[in-house]
XYZ file of C-alpha atoms in Angstrom:
565
model
C 149.349 172.331 53.894
C 150.727 172.294 57.382
C 147.847 172.055 59.754
C 145.269 169.309 59.988
C 142.336 171.595 59.225
C 143.930 172.662 55.933
C 144.997 169.131 55.075
C 141.367 168.002 54.954
C 140.021 171.021 53.121
C 137.869 170.323 50.073
C 136.811 172.182 46.968
C 133.219 172.481 45.844
C 132.101 171.006 42.534
C 129.678 173.316 40.693
C 128.541 170.426 38.498
C 127.537 168.033 41.274
C 127.090 170.319 44.251
C 129.309 167.895 46.226
C 132.778 168.466 47.593
C 135.582 166.800 45.654
C 138.834 165.659 47.246
C 142.151 167.072 46.157
C 144.624 164.223 45.368
C 146.611 164.719 48.607
C 143.480 164.748 50.762
C 142.726 161.016 50.514
C 142.470 159.164 53.843
C 141.556 155.768 55.177
C 137.948 156.810 54.747
C 138.404 156.538 50.997
C 139.669 152.990 51.433
C 136.575 152.146 53.458
C 134.386 153.636 50.706
C 136.120 151.450 48.094
C 135.614 148.322 50.204
C 131.966 149.178 50.816
C 131.345 149.689 47.104
C 132.957 146.374 46.255
C 130.731 144.695 48.874
C 127.608 146.317 47.395
C 126.947 148.546 50.426
C 125.708 152.075 49.755
C 124.834 153.309 53.255
C 126.549 153.476 56.634
C 125.025 154.422 59.977
C 126.833 156.037 62.864
C 127.667 158.891 65.194
C 130.458 161.225 64.106
C 133.361 161.766 66.494
C 136.893 163.116 66.571
C 137.970 159.460 66.490
C 136.148 158.519 63.287
C 135.862 161.802 61.402
C 137.879 160.765 58.298
C 135.635 157.724 57.846
C 132.392 159.667 58.211
C 133.566 162.460 55.900
C 134.467 160.054 53.090
C 131.246 158.027 53.367
C 129.082 161.147 53.504
C 130.864 162.583 50.463
C 130.888 159.466 48.282
C 128.014 157.267 49.492
C 125.387 157.928 52.161
C 125.947 158.439 55.847
C 122.906 158.334 58.132
C 123.670 160.136 61.420
C 121.751 158.255 64.092
C 121.644 159.571 67.639
C 123.164 156.666 69.569
C 125.824 154.096 68.762
C 123.548 151.205 69.704
C 121.108 152.420 67.065
C 123.930 152.624 64.531
C 124.516 148.898 64.899
C 120.763 148.177 64.987
C 120.319 150.126 61.747
C 123.245 148.343 60.101
C 121.751 145.069 61.318
C 118.370 145.988 59.816
C 120.067 146.967 56.545
C 121.904 143.628 56.452
C 118.830 141.526 57.168
C 116.641 143.434 54.700
C 119.172 143.013 51.880
C 120.639 139.643 52.788
C 124.016 141.400 52.502
C 126.285 143.492 54.717
C 125.413 146.504 56.870
C 127.987 149.043 58.100
C 128.048 150.871 61.443
C 130.585 153.551 62.427
C 131.235 154.348 66.092
C 133.819 156.144 68.174
C 136.328 154.782 70.625
C 135.801 154.095 74.317
C 132.263 154.668 75.505
C 131.097 155.031 71.892
C 132.225 151.513 71.084
C 130.868 150.369 74.441
C 127.454 151.823 73.649
C 127.335 149.570 70.590
C 128.051 146.368 72.535
C 124.458 145.381 73.319
C 123.375 145.754 69.703
C 126.427 143.788 68.597
C 125.215 140.954 70.822
C 121.866 141.112 69.006
C 123.641 140.857 65.631
C 125.720 137.992 67.005
C 122.627 136.112 68.179
C 120.858 136.657 64.844
C 124.009 135.774 62.832
C 123.687 139.118 61.087
C 126.366 140.414 58.730
C 127.309 143.707 60.376
C 130.652 145.421 59.751
C 131.288 147.539 62.834
C 134.147 150.019 62.328
C 135.165 151.835 65.469
C 137.848 154.412 66.113
C 140.570 154.252 68.714
C 143.240 156.554 70.109
C 146.617 156.886 68.364
C 148.145 153.480 67.825
C 151.312 154.224 69.837
C 149.211 155.164 72.893
C 147.016 152.055 73.002
C 147.670 150.125 76.205
C 149.993 152.779 77.647
C 147.489 154.127 80.177
C 148.611 157.734 79.676
C 145.110 159.132 79.791
C 144.603 159.951 76.120
C 141.188 161.446 75.412
C 138.584 158.640 75.017
C 141.141 156.028 76.061
C 139.694 152.893 77.625
C 141.455 149.665 78.588
C 140.938 146.453 76.627
C 138.704 147.829 73.862
C 139.711 145.062 71.469
C 138.932 142.430 74.124
C 135.475 143.952 74.544
C 134.896 143.837 70.788
C 136.043 140.220 70.668
C 133.470 139.361 73.343
C 130.527 140.792 71.378
C 131.600 140.016 67.799
C 132.124 136.885 65.764
C 135.543 138.364 64.892
C 137.401 141.519 65.941
C 140.550 142.845 64.235
C 142.770 145.892 64.855
C 144.456 147.833 62.060
C 148.068 148.078 63.254
C 149.709 150.108 60.456
C 148.546 152.626 57.854
C 149.461 150.268 55.014
C 147.370 147.457 56.504
C 143.972 149.180 56.322
C 142.674 147.741 53.049
C 143.873 144.226 53.874
C 142.108 144.242 57.250
C 138.869 145.668 55.841
C 138.948 143.099 53.028
C 139.524 140.336 55.564
C 136.526 141.600 57.529
C 134.310 141.428 54.425
C 135.640 137.939 53.671
C 134.731 136.824 57.188
C 131.270 138.361 56.823
C 130.815 136.375 53.612
C 131.884 133.029 55.062
C 129.439 130.933 57.135
C 128.809 130.778 60.008
C 127.856 134.429 59.738
C 128.146 137.019 62.464
C 129.205 140.636 63.031
C 132.833 141.671 62.567
C 134.463 144.614 64.367
C 137.415 146.577 63.012
C 139.330 148.679 65.558
C 141.000 151.561 63.669
C 143.314 154.002 65.521
C 142.605 157.596 64.538
C 146.130 158.469 63.364
C 146.022 155.507 60.969
C 142.651 156.664 59.647
C 144.280 159.933 58.555
C 147.550 158.491 57.266
C 146.256 155.423 55.396
C 147.049 156.232 51.757
C 144.801 154.392 49.282
C 147.723 154.192 46.847
C 150.180 152.747 49.382
C 148.480 149.652 50.732
C 149.774 146.151 51.339
C 148.840 143.509 48.799
C 145.427 142.026 49.504
C 144.829 138.310 49.172
C 141.100 137.879 48.710
C 139.425 134.610 49.594
C 136.540 132.974 47.825
C 133.594 132.447 50.182
C 133.390 128.775 51.083
C 130.026 127.057 51.302
C 130.540 123.587 52.679
C 127.899 120.887 52.129
C 127.594 117.915 54.455
C 129.711 114.848 53.568
C 128.259 112.579 50.884
C 128.043 109.509 53.140
C 125.942 111.460 55.655
C 123.674 112.743 52.888
C 123.092 109.167 51.743
C 122.244 108.024 55.283
C 119.890 110.952 55.791
C 118.109 110.396 52.481
C 117.660 106.693 53.231
C 116.058 107.555 56.581
C 113.835 110.189 54.969
C 112.598 107.789 52.277
C 111.154 105.545 54.989
C 109.063 108.354 56.473
C 105.303 108.467 55.999
C 104.540 111.536 58.135
C 107.530 113.901 57.859
C 108.145 117.376 59.224
C 110.805 120.047 58.629
C 111.879 122.579 61.266
C 113.455 125.650 59.627
C 115.501 127.905 61.895
C 117.686 130.936 61.256
C 120.179 128.801 59.357
C 117.508 128.112 56.715
C 117.092 131.771 55.754
C 119.489 131.570 52.805
C 118.316 128.246 51.372
C 115.663 129.827 49.145
C 113.445 127.851 46.782
C 115.168 124.471 47.407
C 113.600 124.380 50.886
C 110.076 124.481 49.455
C 111.146 121.981 46.771
C 112.391 119.589 49.438
C 109.200 119.926 51.482
C 107.095 119.220 48.401
C 109.204 116.265 47.270
C 109.119 114.747 50.762
C 105.519 115.726 51.536
C 106.611 117.421 54.769
C 104.934 120.119 56.823
C 107.300 122.999 57.631
C 107.603 124.408 61.132
C 109.679 127.546 61.595
C 111.409 129.168 64.506
C 110.999 132.921 64.894
C 114.342 133.501 63.143
C 113.469 131.137 60.302
C 110.202 132.781 59.317
C 109.891 133.474 55.599
C 112.370 130.743 54.657
C 109.272 129.255 53.046
C 106.423 131.658 52.164
C 103.830 131.511 54.911
C 100.996 131.059 52.440
C 102.583 127.864 51.111
C 100.167 124.956 51.752
C 102.842 122.971 53.621
C 103.909 125.864 55.870
C 102.829 125.503 59.498
C 104.901 128.447 60.719
C 106.061 129.447 64.179
C 103.482 127.379 66.076
C 105.401 124.263 67.144
C 104.701 124.790 70.864
C 100.933 125.286 70.386
C 98.482 122.715 71.729
C 96.957 122.456 68.241
C 100.218 120.910 67.021
C 100.542 118.229 69.712
C 98.772 115.485 67.767
C 100.703 116.239 64.581
C 104.052 116.138 66.404
C 103.174 112.918 68.207
C 102.192 111.193 64.952
C 105.100 112.492 62.864
C 107.687 109.791 62.204
C 110.663 111.861 60.983
C 111.913 115.415 61.537
C 114.498 117.307 59.493
C 115.876 120.282 61.449
C 117.647 122.952 59.384
C 119.770 125.554 61.121
C 117.889 125.584 64.415
C 119.184 124.779 67.885
C 115.625 123.956 69.023
C 115.904 126.341 71.944
C 113.919 126.136 75.147
C 111.464 128.954 74.420
C 110.352 127.274 71.163
C 110.179 123.692 72.447
C 108.387 124.069 75.804
C 111.705 123.917 77.611
C 112.775 120.893 75.522
C 109.520 119.062 76.263
C 107.987 118.829 72.770
C 107.300 115.257 71.578
C 109.592 115.375 68.550
C 109.971 112.251 66.362
C 112.622 109.688 67.286
C 113.911 109.727 63.694
C 115.621 113.097 63.641
C 118.006 114.508 61.020
C 119.737 117.780 61.853
C 121.642 120.142 59.527
C 123.973 122.650 61.180
C 127.410 124.171 60.600
C 128.166 123.913 64.306
C 129.048 120.311 65.109
C 128.401 120.939 68.813
C 124.822 122.057 68.082
C 123.895 118.761 66.446
C 122.103 116.642 69.038
C 122.663 119.166 71.831
C 119.003 119.630 72.770
C 117.297 116.651 71.107
C 118.854 113.329 70.029
C 119.528 112.837 66.321
C 119.571 109.814 64.026
C 121.786 111.478 61.401
C 123.752 114.687 61.814
C 124.654 116.695 58.712
C 127.422 119.190 59.367
C 127.297 121.681 56.529
C 125.981 125.009 55.306
C 122.243 124.758 54.729
C 122.149 126.654 51.419
C 124.219 123.923 49.753
C 123.319 120.949 51.967
C 119.554 121.187 51.376
C 119.862 121.083 47.534
C 122.333 118.197 47.839
C 119.916 116.334 50.113
C 117.077 116.984 47.663
C 119.157 115.485 44.834
C 119.870 112.441 46.976
C 116.304 111.937 48.218
C 114.644 110.323 45.204
C 111.025 109.124 45.395
C 109.016 109.159 48.631
C 105.564 107.925 49.644
C 104.036 109.950 52.492
C 100.605 109.052 53.824
C 97.857 110.269 51.499
C 96.182 112.327 54.213
C 99.341 113.819 55.732
C 99.330 117.097 53.753
C 95.697 117.611 54.755
C 96.510 117.027 58.416
C 99.380 119.510 58.169
C 97.105 122.174 56.700
C 94.391 121.574 59.296
C 96.847 121.708 62.206
C 98.261 124.999 60.905
C 94.776 126.458 60.475
C 93.725 125.247 63.923
C 96.754 126.878 65.566
C 95.988 130.168 63.851
C 92.318 130.035 64.824
C 93.207 129.406 68.458
C 95.748 132.218 68.461
C 93.294 134.669 66.895
C 90.775 133.832 69.603
C 93.345 134.624 72.300
C 94.412 138.029 70.986
C 91.064 139.811 70.870
C 91.134 143.130 68.970
C 94.718 142.502 67.903
C 93.379 139.995 65.337
C 91.680 142.759 63.344
C 94.789 144.961 63.629
C 96.894 142.063 62.324
C 94.439 141.623 59.437
C 94.726 145.319 58.569
C 98.517 145.022 58.422
C 98.303 142.008 56.146
C 95.763 143.758 53.897
C 97.334 147.223 53.621
C 101.037 146.435 53.421
C 102.631 145.288 50.167
C 103.484 141.592 50.175
C 107.211 142.274 50.471
C 107.180 144.962 53.156
C 109.894 144.411 55.777
C 108.305 143.841 59.183
C 110.282 144.821 62.295
C 109.155 143.576 65.687
C 110.594 145.009 68.876
C 110.190 143.223 72.196
C 106.603 144.073 73.079
C 103.407 142.061 73.571
C 102.139 142.401 69.969
C 105.593 141.841 68.511
C 106.431 138.835 70.654
C 103.040 137.142 70.362
C 100.966 137.529 67.199
C 103.602 139.631 65.429
C 106.094 136.772 65.657
C 103.537 134.206 64.574
C 100.301 135.342 62.946
C 101.350 138.359 60.863
C 102.438 136.712 57.585
C 106.023 136.805 56.312
C 106.837 135.700 52.777
C 110.614 136.095 52.528
C 113.373 135.876 55.154
C 114.672 139.352 54.288
C 111.311 140.756 55.414
C 111.584 139.139 58.865
C 113.336 141.446 61.352
C 112.976 141.030 65.087
C 115.049 141.144 68.258
C 116.443 137.605 68.277
C 118.355 138.263 71.487
C 115.286 139.573 73.315
C 116.635 143.062 74.026
C 114.020 145.818 74.185
C 114.272 149.075 72.244
C 116.089 147.953 69.098
C 113.146 148.050 66.702
C 113.264 151.680 65.567
C 116.954 151.497 64.631
C 116.369 148.267 62.709
C 113.439 149.861 60.877
C 115.552 152.853 59.834
C 118.201 150.536 58.448
C 115.672 148.376 56.626
C 114.011 151.433 55.089
C 117.342 152.755 53.821
C 118.017 149.338 52.301
C 114.553 148.881 50.811
C 113.040 152.237 49.772
C 110.730 150.360 47.385
C 108.255 149.395 50.128
C 107.051 150.767 53.468
C 108.678 149.282 56.561
C 106.373 148.415 59.452
C 107.817 148.641 62.960
C 105.820 147.110 65.825
C 107.074 148.819 68.988
C 105.822 149.340 72.529
C 105.937 152.589 74.479
C 108.654 151.182 76.729
C 110.758 150.105 73.761
C 110.412 153.409 71.933
C 111.496 155.303 75.043
C 114.867 153.523 74.958
C 115.865 155.399 71.806
C 113.516 158.366 71.472
C 116.299 160.277 69.767
C 115.944 158.137 66.665
C 112.593 159.836 66.000
C 114.754 162.787 64.944
C 116.377 160.521 62.357
C 112.920 159.711 60.994
C 112.209 163.433 60.754
C 115.510 164.233 59.076
C 115.919 161.306 56.687
C 112.199 160.838 55.869
C 112.273 157.037 55.316
C 108.965 155.277 54.669
C 108.760 153.824 58.180
C 105.364 153.236 59.756
C 105.688 152.850 63.517
C 102.781 150.969 65.078
C 103.249 152.155 68.667
C 101.322 149.965 71.117
C 101.005 152.105 74.227
C 100.020 150.254 77.390
C 101.795 152.602 79.775
C 104.771 150.422 80.623
C 106.374 147.021 80.194
C 103.288 144.953 79.407
C 104.996 141.567 79.112
C 106.603 141.867 82.546
C 103.429 143.308 84.043
C 101.565 140.202 82.849
C 104.260 137.980 84.312
C 103.973 139.666 87.701
C 100.170 139.383 87.559
C 100.466 135.668 86.793
C 102.597 135.296 89.935
C 100.100 137.277 92.025
C 102.785 139.895 92.621
C 102.174 143.654 92.833
C 103.541 145.659 89.891
C 107.174 146.588 90.451
C 109.124 148.643 87.920
C 106.683 148.015 85.089
C 104.424 151.096 85.079
C 106.139 153.968 83.270
C 105.552 157.662 82.848
C 105.413 158.064 79.096
C 105.476 161.297 77.100
C 102.780 162.775 74.911
C 103.860 160.979 71.757
C 101.765 163.265 69.570
C 103.624 166.371 70.745
C 106.924 164.534 70.586
C 106.333 163.339 67.024
C 105.251 166.833 65.960
C 108.437 168.321 67.393
C 110.462 165.838 65.333
C 108.542 166.451 62.104
C 106.891 163.030 62.123
C 103.201 162.540 61.401
C 101.197 161.124 64.319
C 97.778 159.548 64.577
C 96.209 158.257 67.800
C 93.708 155.392 67.471
C 91.765 153.255 69.936
C 90.098 150.603 67.758
C 90.983 148.380 64.796
C 88.883 150.333 62.251
C 90.668 153.570 63.063
C 93.999 151.778 62.854
C 93.104 150.382 59.432
C 92.266 153.853 58.100
C 95.447 155.362 59.530
C 97.578 152.570 58.108
C 95.992 152.933 54.661
C 96.908 156.636 54.593
C 100.421 156.017 55.916
C 101.148 153.409 53.248
C 99.873 155.672 50.467
C 101.577 158.947 51.347
C 105.089 157.748 52.184
C 107.525 159.179 54.697
C 107.507 158.432 58.429
C 104.276 158.009 60.399
C 103.679 157.152 64.052
C 100.343 155.406 64.659
C 99.744 155.237 68.409
C 97.373 152.484 69.568
C 95.690 152.972 72.949
C 96.014 149.384 74.168
C 93.771 149.621 77.289
C 90.929 150.935 75.080
C 90.958 147.973 72.662
C 87.912 145.706 72.637
C 87.618 142.783 72.841
C 90.516 142.622 75.231
C 93.313 140.199 74.373
C 94.186 137.385 76.695
C 97.193 138.349 78.817
C 100.399 137.233 77.110
C 102.840 135.675 79.576
C 106.327 134.794 78.305
C 107.454 131.152 78.520
C 109.636 131.698 81.582
C 109.957 129.092 84.326
C 109.998 130.692 87.779
C 110.851 128.330 90.652
């Protein structure tokens, strides 16, 4: 076969209805499929291009390729898939502006320490850096990928493809986690022969506990505590049951950051949740005599700009040595991976004797914080209740950057497992729908709820077409307040006129209909409850549009914790 079109011809299988490769048609795409299978990944998300066509063809033939409408959404969907499975998600983009479009979503995956394998095309390997004007050529693509990824690697020869992809999976499986980009020149995608690859040296993932002497010091400090607390951040998501075991053995209340939600089920009697900065917690924090922080950097937005009265006795677990003691002083620092350090600390702890009334105080403080928050959010409280009642316990919950998502969605709506907790950790608007698509492809066993605002949905309206085409069980709760509500509230709080926050939004009912997505407009919690009940029962995608200005009682204006001089 002389020309490229013939070289990639396929024959149709009458038994399967799927095209089957001839032996000489194998490409680098088949190597990627093998690596994905070995990593337990069945789906990839992306936008097809002349600079990634062999990869997309192989994935679509052998696994499942979901054609999203924008490269940023491809990474968001892969991110959602990774978080919802606890494994790896795969995104495929093109070179140049295609890879550049993915950069913002890669930063989100980097912030959330999400395990995203981003495979992007490039121009022919011998033209990279030559500046000859090859189609889709951009300068310094690998440098850009290095800036937005935990690791970025280029495939330099056809025989190197499997080794580089295997290295990428190894890096994704080795803490600290983060997205990995593979830059793959298009000529090497076509010429990479699966049967002519360099030898691959696979590494065993290394989970490093803290040193024994530090564990002993930490346990000795913890045994002296009478009123202990745990703060579980994103690094606690993979600890599992040992976290609850440690809290019970120590008698500690468990605070969580937004990224650590679900690391202990939020109906556990010792779980306080994401309420550390609430006034209802002040007395508990002031009286606590020891804090164990697990995988959290105790950032400004969760600690009242580092002003929370945290206990002087402070033990911190983190893989990053520089993070230990960065924002609050520590008594003992434990540098290690939380999933192995927490069980080791539990083994070392031995018997403890917390105050007899401490567990009761923890439960009352948690209940008080929730009562106060419910009072502030008006009609949203009943909408939150409907979500908790109608959704299965293990439904993934995606929260875009919007008032409901950033306030009660990040705090009051219960989460029972870390793989059900998906939100924009980096604070970028518009990523929720892509994440929801990825989570639904990963978890078809349960409906996925996506809390999104009208401004956020407008960022990637094209992904509604993916809902219509792929038919995942995604329920979009669209809170329509006619613009950027969080920023509007911030301007109001500063007595400033609205600037850039009031948006012209489309008729979402007509838009959803044109995409083949069911739509229901509601203006009160009862109507929302009925719509949600139907959406959960019938499956497929549904857009429930909530008229926010019509809700009664009105919620208190949510103003983000931003200091403006």
